[in-house]
Coordinates of N, CA and C in Angstrom, one line a residue:
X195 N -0.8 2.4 -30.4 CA 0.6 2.1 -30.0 C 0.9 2.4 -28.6
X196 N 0.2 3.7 -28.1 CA 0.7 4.0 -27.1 C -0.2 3.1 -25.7
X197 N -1.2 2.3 -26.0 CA -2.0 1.4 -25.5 C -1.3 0.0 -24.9
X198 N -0.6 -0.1 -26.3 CA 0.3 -1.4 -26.2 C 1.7 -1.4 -25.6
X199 N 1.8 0.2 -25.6 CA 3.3 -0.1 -24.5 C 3.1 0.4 -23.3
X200 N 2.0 0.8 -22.9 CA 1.3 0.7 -21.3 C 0.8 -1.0 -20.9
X201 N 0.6 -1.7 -21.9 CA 0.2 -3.1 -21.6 C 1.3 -3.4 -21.4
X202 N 2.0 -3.7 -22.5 CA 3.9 -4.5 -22.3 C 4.5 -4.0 -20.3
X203 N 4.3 -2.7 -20.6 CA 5.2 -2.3 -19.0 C 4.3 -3.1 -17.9
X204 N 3.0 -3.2 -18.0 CA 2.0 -3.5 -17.1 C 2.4 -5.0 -16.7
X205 N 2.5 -5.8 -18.2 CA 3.0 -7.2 -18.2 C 3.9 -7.5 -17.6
X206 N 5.2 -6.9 -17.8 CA 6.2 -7.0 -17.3 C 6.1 -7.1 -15.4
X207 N 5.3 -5.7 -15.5 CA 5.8 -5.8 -14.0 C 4.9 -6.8 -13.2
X208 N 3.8 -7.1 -13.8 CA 3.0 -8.4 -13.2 C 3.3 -9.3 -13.3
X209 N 4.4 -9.9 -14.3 CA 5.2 -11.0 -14.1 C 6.0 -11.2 -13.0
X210 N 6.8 -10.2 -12.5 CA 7.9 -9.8 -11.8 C 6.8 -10.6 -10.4
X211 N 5.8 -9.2 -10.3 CA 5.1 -9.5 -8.9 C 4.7 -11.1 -8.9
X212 N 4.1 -11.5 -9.9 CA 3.6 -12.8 -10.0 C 4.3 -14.2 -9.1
X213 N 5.5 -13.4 -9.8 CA 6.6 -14.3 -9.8 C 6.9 -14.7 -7.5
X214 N 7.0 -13.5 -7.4 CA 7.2 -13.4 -5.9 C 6.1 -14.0 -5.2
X215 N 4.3 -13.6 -5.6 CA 3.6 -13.9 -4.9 C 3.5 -15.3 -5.0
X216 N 3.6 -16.4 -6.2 CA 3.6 -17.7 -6.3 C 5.2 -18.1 -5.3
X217 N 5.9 -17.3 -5.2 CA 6.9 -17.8 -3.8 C 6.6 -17.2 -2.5
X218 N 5.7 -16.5 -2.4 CA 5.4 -16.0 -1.3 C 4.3 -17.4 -0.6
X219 N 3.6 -18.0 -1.7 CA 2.8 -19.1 -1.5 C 3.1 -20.1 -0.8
X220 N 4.5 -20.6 -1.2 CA 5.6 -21.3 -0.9 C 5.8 -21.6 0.7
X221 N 6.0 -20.3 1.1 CA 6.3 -20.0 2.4 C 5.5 -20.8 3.7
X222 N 6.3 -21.8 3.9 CA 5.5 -21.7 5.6 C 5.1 -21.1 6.3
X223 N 3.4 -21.2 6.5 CA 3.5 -20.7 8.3 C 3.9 -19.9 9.1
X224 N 4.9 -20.9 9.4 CA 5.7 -21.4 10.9 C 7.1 -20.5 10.5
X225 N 7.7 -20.1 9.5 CA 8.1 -19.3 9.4 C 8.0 -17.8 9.6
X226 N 6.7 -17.1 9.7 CA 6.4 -16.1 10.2 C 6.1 -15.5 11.7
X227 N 7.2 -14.4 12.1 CA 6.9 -13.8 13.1 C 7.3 -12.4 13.4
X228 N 6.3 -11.9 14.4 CA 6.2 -10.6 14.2 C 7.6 -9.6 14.1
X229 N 7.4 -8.8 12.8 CA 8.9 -8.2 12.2 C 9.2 -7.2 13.7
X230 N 10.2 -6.7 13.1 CA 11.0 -5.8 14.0 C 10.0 -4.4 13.9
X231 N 9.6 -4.3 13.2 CA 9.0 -2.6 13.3 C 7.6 -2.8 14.3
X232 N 7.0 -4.3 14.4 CA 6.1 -4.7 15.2 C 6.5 -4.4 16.7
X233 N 7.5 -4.8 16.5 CA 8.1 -5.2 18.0 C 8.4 -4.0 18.4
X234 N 9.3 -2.8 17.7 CA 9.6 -1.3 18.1 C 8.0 -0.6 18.3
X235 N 7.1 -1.0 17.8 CA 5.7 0.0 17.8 C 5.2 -0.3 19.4
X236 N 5.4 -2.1 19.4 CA 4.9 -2.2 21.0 C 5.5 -1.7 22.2
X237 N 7.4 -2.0 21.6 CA 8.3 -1.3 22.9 C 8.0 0.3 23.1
X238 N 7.5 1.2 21.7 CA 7.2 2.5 21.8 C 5.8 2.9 22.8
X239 N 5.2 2.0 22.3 CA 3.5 2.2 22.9 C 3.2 1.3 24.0
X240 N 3.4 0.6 24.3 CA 3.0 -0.4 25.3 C 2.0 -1.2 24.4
X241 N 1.6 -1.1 23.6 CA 0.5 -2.1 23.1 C 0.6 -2.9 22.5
X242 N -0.2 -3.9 23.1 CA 0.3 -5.9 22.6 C 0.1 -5.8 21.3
X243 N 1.0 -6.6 20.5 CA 1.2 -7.5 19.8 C -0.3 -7.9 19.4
X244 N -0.8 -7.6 18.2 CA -2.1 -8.1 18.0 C -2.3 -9.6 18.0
X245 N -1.6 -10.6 17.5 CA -1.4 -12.0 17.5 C -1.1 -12.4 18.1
X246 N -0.5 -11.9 19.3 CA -0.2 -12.3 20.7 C -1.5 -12.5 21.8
X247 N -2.7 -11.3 21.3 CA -3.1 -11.5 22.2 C -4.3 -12.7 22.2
X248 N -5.5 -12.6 23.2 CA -6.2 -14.3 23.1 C -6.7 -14.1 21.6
X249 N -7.4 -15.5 21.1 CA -8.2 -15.0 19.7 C -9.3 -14.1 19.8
X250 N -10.0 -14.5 21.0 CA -11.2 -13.8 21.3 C -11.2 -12.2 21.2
X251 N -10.1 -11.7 21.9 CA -9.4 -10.4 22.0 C -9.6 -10.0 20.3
X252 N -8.7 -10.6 19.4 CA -8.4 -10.3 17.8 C -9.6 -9.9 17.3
X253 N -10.4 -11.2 17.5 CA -12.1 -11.2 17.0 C -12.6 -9.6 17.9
X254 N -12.7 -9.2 18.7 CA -13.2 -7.9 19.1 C -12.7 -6.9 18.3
X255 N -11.4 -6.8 18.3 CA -11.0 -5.7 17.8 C -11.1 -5.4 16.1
X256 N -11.1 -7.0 15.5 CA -11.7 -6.7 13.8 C -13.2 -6.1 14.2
X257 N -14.0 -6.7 14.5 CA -15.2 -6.1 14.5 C -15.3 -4.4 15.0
X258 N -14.2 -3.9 16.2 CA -14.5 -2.8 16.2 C -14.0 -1.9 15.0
X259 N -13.0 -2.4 14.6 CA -12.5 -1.8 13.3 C -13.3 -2.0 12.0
X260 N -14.4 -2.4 12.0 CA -15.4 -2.8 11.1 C -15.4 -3.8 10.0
X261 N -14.7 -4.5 10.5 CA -14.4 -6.3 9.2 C -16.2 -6.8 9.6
X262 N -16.1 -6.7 8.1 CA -17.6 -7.7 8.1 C -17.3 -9.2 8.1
X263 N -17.9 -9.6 9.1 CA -18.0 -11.2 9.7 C -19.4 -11.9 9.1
X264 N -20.5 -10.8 8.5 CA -21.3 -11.6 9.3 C -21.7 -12.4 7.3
X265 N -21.1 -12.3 6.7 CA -21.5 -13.4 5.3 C -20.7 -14.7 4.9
X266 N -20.5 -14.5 4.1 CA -19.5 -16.1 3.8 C -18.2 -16.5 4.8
X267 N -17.6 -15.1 5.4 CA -16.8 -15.8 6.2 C -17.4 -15.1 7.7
X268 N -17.2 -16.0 8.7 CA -17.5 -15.6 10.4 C -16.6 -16.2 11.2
X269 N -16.5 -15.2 12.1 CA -15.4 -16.1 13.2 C -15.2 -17.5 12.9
X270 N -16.8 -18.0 13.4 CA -16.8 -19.3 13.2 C -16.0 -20.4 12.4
X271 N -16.4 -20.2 11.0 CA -15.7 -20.8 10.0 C -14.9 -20.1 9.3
X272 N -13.8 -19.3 9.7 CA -12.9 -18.7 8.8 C -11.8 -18.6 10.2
X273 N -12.0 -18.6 11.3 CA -11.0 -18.6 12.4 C -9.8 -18.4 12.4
X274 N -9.7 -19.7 11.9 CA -8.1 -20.0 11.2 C -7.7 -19.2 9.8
X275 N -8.5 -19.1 9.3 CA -8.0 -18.2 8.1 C -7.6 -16.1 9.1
X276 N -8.6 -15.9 9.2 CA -8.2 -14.8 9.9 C -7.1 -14.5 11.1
X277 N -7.0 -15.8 11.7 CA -5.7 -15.0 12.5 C -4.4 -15.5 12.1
X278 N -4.6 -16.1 10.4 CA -3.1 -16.1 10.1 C -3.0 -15.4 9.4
X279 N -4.1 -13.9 8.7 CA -4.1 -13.0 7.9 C -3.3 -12.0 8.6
X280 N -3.7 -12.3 10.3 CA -3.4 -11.2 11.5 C -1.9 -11.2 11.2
X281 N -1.3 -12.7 11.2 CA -0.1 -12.7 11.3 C 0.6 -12.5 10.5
X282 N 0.3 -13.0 9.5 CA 0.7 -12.4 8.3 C 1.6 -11.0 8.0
X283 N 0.3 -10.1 7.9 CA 0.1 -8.6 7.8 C 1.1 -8.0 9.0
X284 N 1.3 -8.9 10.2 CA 2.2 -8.1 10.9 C 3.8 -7.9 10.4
X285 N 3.8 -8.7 9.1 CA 5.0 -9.2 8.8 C 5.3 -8.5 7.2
X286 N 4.1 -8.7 7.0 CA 4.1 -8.2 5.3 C 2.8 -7.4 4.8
X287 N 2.9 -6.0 5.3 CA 1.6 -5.0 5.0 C 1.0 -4.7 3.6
X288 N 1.5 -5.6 2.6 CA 1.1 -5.3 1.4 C 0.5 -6.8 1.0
X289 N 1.3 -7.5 0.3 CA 0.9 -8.5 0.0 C 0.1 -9.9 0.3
X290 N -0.2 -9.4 1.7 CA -1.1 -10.6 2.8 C -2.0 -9.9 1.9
X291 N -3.2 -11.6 2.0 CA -4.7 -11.4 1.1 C -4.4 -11.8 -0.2
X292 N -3.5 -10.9 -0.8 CA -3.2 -11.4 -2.1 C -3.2 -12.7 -3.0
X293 N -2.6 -13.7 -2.3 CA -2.7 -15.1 -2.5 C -3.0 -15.8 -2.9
X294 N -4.7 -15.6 -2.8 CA -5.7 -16.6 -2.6 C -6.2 -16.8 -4.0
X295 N -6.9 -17.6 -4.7 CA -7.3 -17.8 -5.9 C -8.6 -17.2 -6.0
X296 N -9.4 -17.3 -4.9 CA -10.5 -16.8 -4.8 C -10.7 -15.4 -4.3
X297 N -11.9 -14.6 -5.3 CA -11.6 -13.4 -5.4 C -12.2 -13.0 -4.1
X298 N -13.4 -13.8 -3.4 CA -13.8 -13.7 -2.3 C -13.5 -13.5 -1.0
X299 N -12.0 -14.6 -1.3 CA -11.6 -14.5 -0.3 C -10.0 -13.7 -0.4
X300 N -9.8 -13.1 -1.2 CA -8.6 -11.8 -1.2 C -9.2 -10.8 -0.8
X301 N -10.8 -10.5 -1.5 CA -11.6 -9.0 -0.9 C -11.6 -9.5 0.8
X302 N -11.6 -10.3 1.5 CA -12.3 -10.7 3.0 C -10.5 -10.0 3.4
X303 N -10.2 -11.1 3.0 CA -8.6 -11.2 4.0 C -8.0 -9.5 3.8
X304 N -8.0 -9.1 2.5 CA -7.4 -7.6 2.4 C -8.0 -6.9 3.4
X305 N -9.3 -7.2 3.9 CA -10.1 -6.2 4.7 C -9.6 -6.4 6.2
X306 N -9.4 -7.3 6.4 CA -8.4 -8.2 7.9 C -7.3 -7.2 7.9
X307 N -6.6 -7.3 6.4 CA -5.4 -7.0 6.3 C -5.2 -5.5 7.2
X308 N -6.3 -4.3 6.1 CA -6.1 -3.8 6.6 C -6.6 -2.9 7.4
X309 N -7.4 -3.5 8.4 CA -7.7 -3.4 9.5 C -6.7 -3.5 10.6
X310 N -5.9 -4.8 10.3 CA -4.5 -4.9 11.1 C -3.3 -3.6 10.6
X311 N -3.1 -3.0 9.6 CA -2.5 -2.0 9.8 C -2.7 -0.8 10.6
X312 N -4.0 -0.5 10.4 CA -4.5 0.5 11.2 C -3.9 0.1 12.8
X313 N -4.2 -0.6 13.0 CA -4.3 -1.3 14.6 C -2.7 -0.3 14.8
X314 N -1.8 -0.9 13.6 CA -0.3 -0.6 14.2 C 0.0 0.8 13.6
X315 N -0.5 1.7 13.2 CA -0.9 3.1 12.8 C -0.2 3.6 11.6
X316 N 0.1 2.2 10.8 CA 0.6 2.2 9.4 C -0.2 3.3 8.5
X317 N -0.1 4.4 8.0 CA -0.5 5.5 7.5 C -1.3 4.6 5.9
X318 N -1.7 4.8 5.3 CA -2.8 4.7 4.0 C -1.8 3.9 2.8
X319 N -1.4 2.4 2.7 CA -0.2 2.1 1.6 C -0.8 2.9 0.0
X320 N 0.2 3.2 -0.9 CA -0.8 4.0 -2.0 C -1.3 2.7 -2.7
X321 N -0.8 1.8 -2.6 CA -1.2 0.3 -3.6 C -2.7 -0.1 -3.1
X322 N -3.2 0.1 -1.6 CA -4.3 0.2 -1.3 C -5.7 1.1 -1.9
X323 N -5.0 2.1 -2.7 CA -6.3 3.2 -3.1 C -6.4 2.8 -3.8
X324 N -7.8 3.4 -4.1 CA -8.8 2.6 -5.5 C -8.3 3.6 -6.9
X325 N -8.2 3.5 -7.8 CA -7.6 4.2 -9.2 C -7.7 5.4 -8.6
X326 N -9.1 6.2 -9.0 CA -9.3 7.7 -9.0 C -8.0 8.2 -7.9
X327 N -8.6 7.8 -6.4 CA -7.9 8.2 -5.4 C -5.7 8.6 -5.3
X328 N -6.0 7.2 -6.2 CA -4.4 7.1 -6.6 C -3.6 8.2 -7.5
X329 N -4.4 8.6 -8.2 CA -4.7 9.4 -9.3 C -4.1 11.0 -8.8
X330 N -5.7 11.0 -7.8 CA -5.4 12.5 -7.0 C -4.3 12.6 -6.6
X331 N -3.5 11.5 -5.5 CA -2.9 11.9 -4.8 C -1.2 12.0 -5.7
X332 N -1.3 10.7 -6.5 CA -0.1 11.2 -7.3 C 0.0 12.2 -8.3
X333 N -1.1 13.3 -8.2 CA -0.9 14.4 -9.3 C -1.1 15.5 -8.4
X334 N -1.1 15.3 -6.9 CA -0.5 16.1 -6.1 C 0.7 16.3 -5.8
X335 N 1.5 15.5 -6.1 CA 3.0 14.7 -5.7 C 3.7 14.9 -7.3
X336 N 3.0 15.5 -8.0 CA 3.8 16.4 -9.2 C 3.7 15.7 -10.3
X337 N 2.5 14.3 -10.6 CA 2.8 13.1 -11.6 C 1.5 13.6 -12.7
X338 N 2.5 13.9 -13.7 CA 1.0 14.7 -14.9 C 0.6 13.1 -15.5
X339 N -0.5 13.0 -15.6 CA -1.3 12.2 -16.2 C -2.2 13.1 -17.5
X340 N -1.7 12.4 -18.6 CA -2.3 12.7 -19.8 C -3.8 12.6 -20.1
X341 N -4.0 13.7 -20.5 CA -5.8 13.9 -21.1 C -6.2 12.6 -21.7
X342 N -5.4 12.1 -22.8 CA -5.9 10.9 -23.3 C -5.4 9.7 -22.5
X343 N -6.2 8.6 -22.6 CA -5.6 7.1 -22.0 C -5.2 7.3 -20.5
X344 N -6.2 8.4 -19.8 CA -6.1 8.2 -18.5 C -6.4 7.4 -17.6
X345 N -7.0 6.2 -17.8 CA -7.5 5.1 -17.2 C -6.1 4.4 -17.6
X346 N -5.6 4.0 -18.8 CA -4.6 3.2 -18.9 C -2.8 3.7 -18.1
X347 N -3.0 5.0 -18.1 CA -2.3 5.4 -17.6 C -2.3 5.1 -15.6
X348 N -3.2 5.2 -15.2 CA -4.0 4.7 -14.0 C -3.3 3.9 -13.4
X349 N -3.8 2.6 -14.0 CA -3.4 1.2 -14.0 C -1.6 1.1 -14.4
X350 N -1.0 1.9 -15.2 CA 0.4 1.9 -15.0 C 1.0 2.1 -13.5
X351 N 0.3 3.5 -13.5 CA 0.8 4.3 -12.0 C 0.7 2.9 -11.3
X352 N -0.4 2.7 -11.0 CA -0.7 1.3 -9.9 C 0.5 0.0 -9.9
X353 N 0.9 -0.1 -11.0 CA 2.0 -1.4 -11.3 C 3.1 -1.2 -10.8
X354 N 3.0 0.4 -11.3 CA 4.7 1.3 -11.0 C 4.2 1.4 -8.9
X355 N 3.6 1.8 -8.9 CA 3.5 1.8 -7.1 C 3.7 0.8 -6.7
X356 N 3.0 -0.5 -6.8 CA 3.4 -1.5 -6.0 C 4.6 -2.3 -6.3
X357 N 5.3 -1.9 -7.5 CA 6.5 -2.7 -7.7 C 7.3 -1.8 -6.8
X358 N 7.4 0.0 -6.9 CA 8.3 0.5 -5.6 C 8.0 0.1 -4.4
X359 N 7.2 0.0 -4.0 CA 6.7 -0.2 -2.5 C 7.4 -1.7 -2.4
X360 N 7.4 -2.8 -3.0 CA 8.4 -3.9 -2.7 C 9.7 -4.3 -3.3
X361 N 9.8 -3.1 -4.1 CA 11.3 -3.5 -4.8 C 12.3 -2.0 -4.4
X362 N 11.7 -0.8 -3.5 CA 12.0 0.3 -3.8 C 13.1 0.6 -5.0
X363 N 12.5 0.2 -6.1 CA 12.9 0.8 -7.5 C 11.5 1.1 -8.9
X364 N 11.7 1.2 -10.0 CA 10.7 1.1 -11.3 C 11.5 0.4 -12.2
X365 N 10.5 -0.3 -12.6 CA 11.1 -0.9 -14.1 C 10.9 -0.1 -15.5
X366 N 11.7 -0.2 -15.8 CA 12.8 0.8 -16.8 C 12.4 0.4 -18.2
X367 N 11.8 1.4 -19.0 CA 11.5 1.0 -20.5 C 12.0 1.8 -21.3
X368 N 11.9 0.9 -22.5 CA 12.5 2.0 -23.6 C 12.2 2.9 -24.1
X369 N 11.1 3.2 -24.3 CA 10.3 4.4 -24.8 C 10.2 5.7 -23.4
X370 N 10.8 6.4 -24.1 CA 11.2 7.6 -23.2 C 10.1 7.8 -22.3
X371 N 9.2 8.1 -23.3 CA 7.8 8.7 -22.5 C 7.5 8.1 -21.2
X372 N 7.2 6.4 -21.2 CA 6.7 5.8 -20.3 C 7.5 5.5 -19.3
X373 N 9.1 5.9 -19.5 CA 10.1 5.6 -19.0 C 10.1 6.9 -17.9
X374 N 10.0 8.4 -18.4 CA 9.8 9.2 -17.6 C 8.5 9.5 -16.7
X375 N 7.3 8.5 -17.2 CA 6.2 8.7 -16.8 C 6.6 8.1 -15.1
X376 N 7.1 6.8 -15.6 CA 6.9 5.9 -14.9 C 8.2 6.7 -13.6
X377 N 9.5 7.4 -13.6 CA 9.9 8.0 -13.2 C 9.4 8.9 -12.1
X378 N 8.1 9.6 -12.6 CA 7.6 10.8 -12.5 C 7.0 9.8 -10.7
X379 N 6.1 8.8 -11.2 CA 5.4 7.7 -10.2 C 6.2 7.4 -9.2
X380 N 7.5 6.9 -9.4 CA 8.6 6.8 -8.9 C 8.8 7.4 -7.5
X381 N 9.3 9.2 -8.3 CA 9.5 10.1 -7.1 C 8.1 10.5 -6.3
X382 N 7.2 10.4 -6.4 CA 6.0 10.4 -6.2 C 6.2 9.4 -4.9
X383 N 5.7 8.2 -5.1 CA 5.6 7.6 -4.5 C 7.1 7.4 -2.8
X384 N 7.9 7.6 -3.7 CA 9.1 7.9 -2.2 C 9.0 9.2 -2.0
X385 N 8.3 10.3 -2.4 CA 7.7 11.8 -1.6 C 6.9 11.6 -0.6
X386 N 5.4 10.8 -0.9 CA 4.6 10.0 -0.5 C 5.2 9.4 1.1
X387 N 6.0 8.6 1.3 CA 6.2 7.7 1.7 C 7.5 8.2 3.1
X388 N 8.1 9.1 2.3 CA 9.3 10.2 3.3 C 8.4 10.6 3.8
X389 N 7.5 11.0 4.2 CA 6.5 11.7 5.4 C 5.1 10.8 6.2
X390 N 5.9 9.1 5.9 CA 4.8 8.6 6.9 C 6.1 7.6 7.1
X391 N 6.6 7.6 8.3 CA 7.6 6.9 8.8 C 7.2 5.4 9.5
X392 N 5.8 5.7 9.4 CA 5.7 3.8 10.4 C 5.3 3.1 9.1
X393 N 4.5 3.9 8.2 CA 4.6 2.8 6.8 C 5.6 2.1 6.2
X394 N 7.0 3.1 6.3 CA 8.0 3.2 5.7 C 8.6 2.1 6.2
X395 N 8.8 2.1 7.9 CA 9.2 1.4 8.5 C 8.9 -0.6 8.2
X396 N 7.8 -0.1 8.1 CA 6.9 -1.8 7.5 C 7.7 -2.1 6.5
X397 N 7.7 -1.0 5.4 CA 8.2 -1.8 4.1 C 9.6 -2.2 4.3
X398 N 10.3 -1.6 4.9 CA 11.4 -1.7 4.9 C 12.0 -3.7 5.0
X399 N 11.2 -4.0 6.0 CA 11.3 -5.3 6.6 C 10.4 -6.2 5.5
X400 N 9.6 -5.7 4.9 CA 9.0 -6.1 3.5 C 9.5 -6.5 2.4
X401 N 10.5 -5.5 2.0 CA 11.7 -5.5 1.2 C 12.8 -6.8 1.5
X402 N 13.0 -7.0 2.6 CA 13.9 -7.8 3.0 C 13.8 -9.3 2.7
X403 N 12.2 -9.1 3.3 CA 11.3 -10.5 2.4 C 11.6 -11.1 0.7
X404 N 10.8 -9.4 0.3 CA 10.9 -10.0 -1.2 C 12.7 -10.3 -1.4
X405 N 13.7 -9.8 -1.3 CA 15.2 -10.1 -1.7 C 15.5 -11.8 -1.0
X406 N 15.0 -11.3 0.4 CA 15.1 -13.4 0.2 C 14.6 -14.1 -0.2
X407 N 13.5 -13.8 -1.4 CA 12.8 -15.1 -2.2 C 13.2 -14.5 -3.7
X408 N 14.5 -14.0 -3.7 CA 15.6 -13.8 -4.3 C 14.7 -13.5 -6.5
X409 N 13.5 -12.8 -5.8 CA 12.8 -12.5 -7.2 C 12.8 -10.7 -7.3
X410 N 14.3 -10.1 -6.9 CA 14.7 -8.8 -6.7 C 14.9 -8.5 -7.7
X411 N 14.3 -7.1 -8.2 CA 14.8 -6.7 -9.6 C 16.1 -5.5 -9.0
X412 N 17.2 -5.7 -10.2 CA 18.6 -4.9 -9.8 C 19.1 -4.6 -11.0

């Protein structure tokens, strides 16, 4: 029972995201440019605009940041895919990569992705850690995770994180338990998040995205 109401919450919130990233698909291009927390990082630091600068420039600095080029995708033939990941990500630090149908090319592009945060000194998003890691850090941040069904519990946290990080809220269940679990993830994750202010700052303008492709949960 308690299996199937970690799947139901899981469902839900994957609908929700689903829902946004098939409109985030939507989106033009030519509609994207670099957000305001981009623009405050360069007026703070002096440092260009990663998509500003030549391509050649971009291509250096993925490689020094260690994006592997050298298999299915290379400068060469992915060019264009890579420096709209650049631009992307300057705009939307979570869900650039995501998109793609191919799993190949969401593992390539996430790695672009985030490579380009680093560039802009975006601190660790938690939707980026792998389970275990997620685990540690939210059961340092005060989130008990149960002896049993700890993997399924895992994959909750995970649903419950990325839905705050773009909706800063949780979706709300009936069953107490999962309701305060999911709670627990909640404060966790805006604990998390109060003490990295350039992350924060990203999401912020992230947020503003998801509400105008008007798939806001309220």
């Amino acid at each position: 029972m308690k299996k199937l109401q970690i799947f139901t919450l899981v469902l839900c919130m994957t609908l929700t995201l689903f829902a946004f990233v098939n409109s985030y698909r939507m989106t033009p291009l030519i509609q994207v440019s670099p957000d305001y927390a981009v623009q405050r990082f360069h007026e703070k630091t002096g440092k260009p605009i990663l998509s500003e600068l030549p391509p050649e420039e971009q291509h250096a600095y993925l490689i020094e940041a260690g994006v592997d080029m050298s298999g299915q995708f290379t400068w060469e033939n992915s060019q264009d895919l890579i420096l709209d990941t650049i631009q992307w990500t300057e705009s939307d630090p979570i869900i650039t990569g995501l998109t793609y149908n191919n799993p190949g090319t969401v593992t390539f592009c996430t790695e672009v992705r985030n490579a380009v945060n680093r560039y802009y000194g975006r601190e660790q998003y938690l939707s980026a850690l792998s389970k275990d890691a997620l685990v540690r850090v939210l059961t340092e941040y005060g989130v008990e995770f149960p002896k049993e069904d700890t993997d399924e519990y895992a994959t909750c946290a995970l649903a419950t994180v990325l839905f705050t990080e773009m909706y800063g809220t949780f979706y709300p269940m009936r069953n107490s338990q999962m309701n305060d679990f999911e709670k627990q993830v909640y404060a966790a994750a805006t604990a998390y998040y109060k003490n990295r202010p350039t992350a924060t700052e990203a999401l912020r303008y992230f947020r503003q995205k998801v509400k105008a492709h008007s798939y806001i949960y309220s």
